[in-house]
């Protein structure tokens, strides 16, 4: 259920880990762990800007 919650937040666009933590009520490390699994299964893509990581859905079908 938490990963689905993260995916629902990513439907509206790219987000960083801190904003996902705020939106979902999860701690930063927990969000990072869920994103690691989603990235390993190629559900989300990561973009780095300095030390910040931004995530987005890989497929527009998931945003539907």
Short mmCIF file of C-alpha atoms in Angstrom, two decimals:
data_model
loop_
_atom_site.label_atom_id
_atom_site.label_comp_id
_atom_site.label_asym_id
_atom_site.label_seq_id
_atom_site.Cartn_x
_atom_site.Cartn_y
_atom_site.Cartn_z
CA UNK A 1 0.00 0.00 0.00
CA UNK A 2 2.84 2.45 0.69
CA UNK A 3 4.38 1.92 -2.75
CA UNK A 4 1.01 2.53 -4.36
CA UNK A 5 0.73 5.71 -2.32
CA UNK A 6 4.15 6.83 -3.62
CA UNK A 7 3.13 6.01 -7.20
CA UNK A 8 -0.07 8.02 -6.79
CA UNK A 9 1.99 11.03 -5.69
CA UNK A 10 4.27 10.62 -8.71
CA UNK A 11 1.28 10.71 -11.06
CA UNK A 12 1.26 14.50 -10.83
CA UNK A 13 4.92 14.72 -11.83
CA UNK A 14 8.48 14.45 -10.69
CA UNK A 15 9.18 14.71 -6.96
CA UNK A 16 12.16 14.49 -4.66
CA UNK A 17 12.39 12.14 -1.68
CA UNK A 18 11.75 14.87 0.90
CA UNK A 19 8.51 15.98 -0.73
CA UNK A 20 7.37 12.35 -1.08
CA UNK A 21 8.08 11.83 2.62
CA UNK A 22 6.00 14.90 3.50
CA UNK A 23 3.12 13.89 1.23
CA UNK A 24 2.96 10.27 2.36
CA UNK A 25 3.77 10.74 6.05
CA UNK A 26 6.66 8.29 5.80
CA UNK A 27 10.18 8.91 7.03
CA UNK A 28 12.83 9.79 4.44
CA UNK A 29 14.69 6.47 4.73
CA UNK A 30 11.48 4.47 4.29
CA UNK A 31 10.57 6.39 1.12
CA UNK A 32 14.10 5.80 -0.20
CA UNK A 33 13.80 2.05 0.41
CA UNK A 34 10.47 1.87 -1.42
CA UNK A 35 11.87 3.90 -4.31
CA UNK A 36 14.87 1.56 -4.52
CA UNK A 37 12.50 -1.39 -5.05
CA UNK A 38 10.41 0.55 -7.59
CA UNK A 39 13.60 1.57 -9.43
CA UNK A 40 14.87 -2.03 -9.46
CA UNK A 41 11.60 -3.10 -11.09
CA UNK A 42 11.90 -0.21 -13.57
CA UNK A 43 8.65 1.41 -12.44
CA UNK A 44 10.27 4.76 -11.62
CA UNK A 45 13.22 6.64 -13.08
CA UNK A 46 15.70 8.70 -11.11
CA UNK A 47 17.33 12.01 -12.00
CA UNK A 48 20.04 13.55 -9.85
CA UNK A 49 20.61 17.23 -9.32
CA UNK A 50 23.56 17.66 -6.99
CA UNK A 51 22.79 15.62 -3.90
CA UNK A 52 19.04 15.59 -4.54
CA UNK A 53 17.34 12.71 -6.32
CA UNK A 54 14.12 13.27 -8.25
CA UNK A 55 11.80 10.46 -9.25
CA UNK A 56 9.17 10.11 -11.94
CA UNK A 57 7.04 7.33 -13.38
CA UNK A 58 8.72 5.55 -16.29
CA UNK A 59 5.48 4.82 -18.11
CA UNK A 60 2.64 7.22 -18.80
CA UNK A 61 0.33 4.20 -18.51
CA UNK A 62 0.97 4.20 -14.78
CA UNK A 63 -0.20 7.77 -14.51
CA UNK A 64 -3.61 6.94 -16.00
#
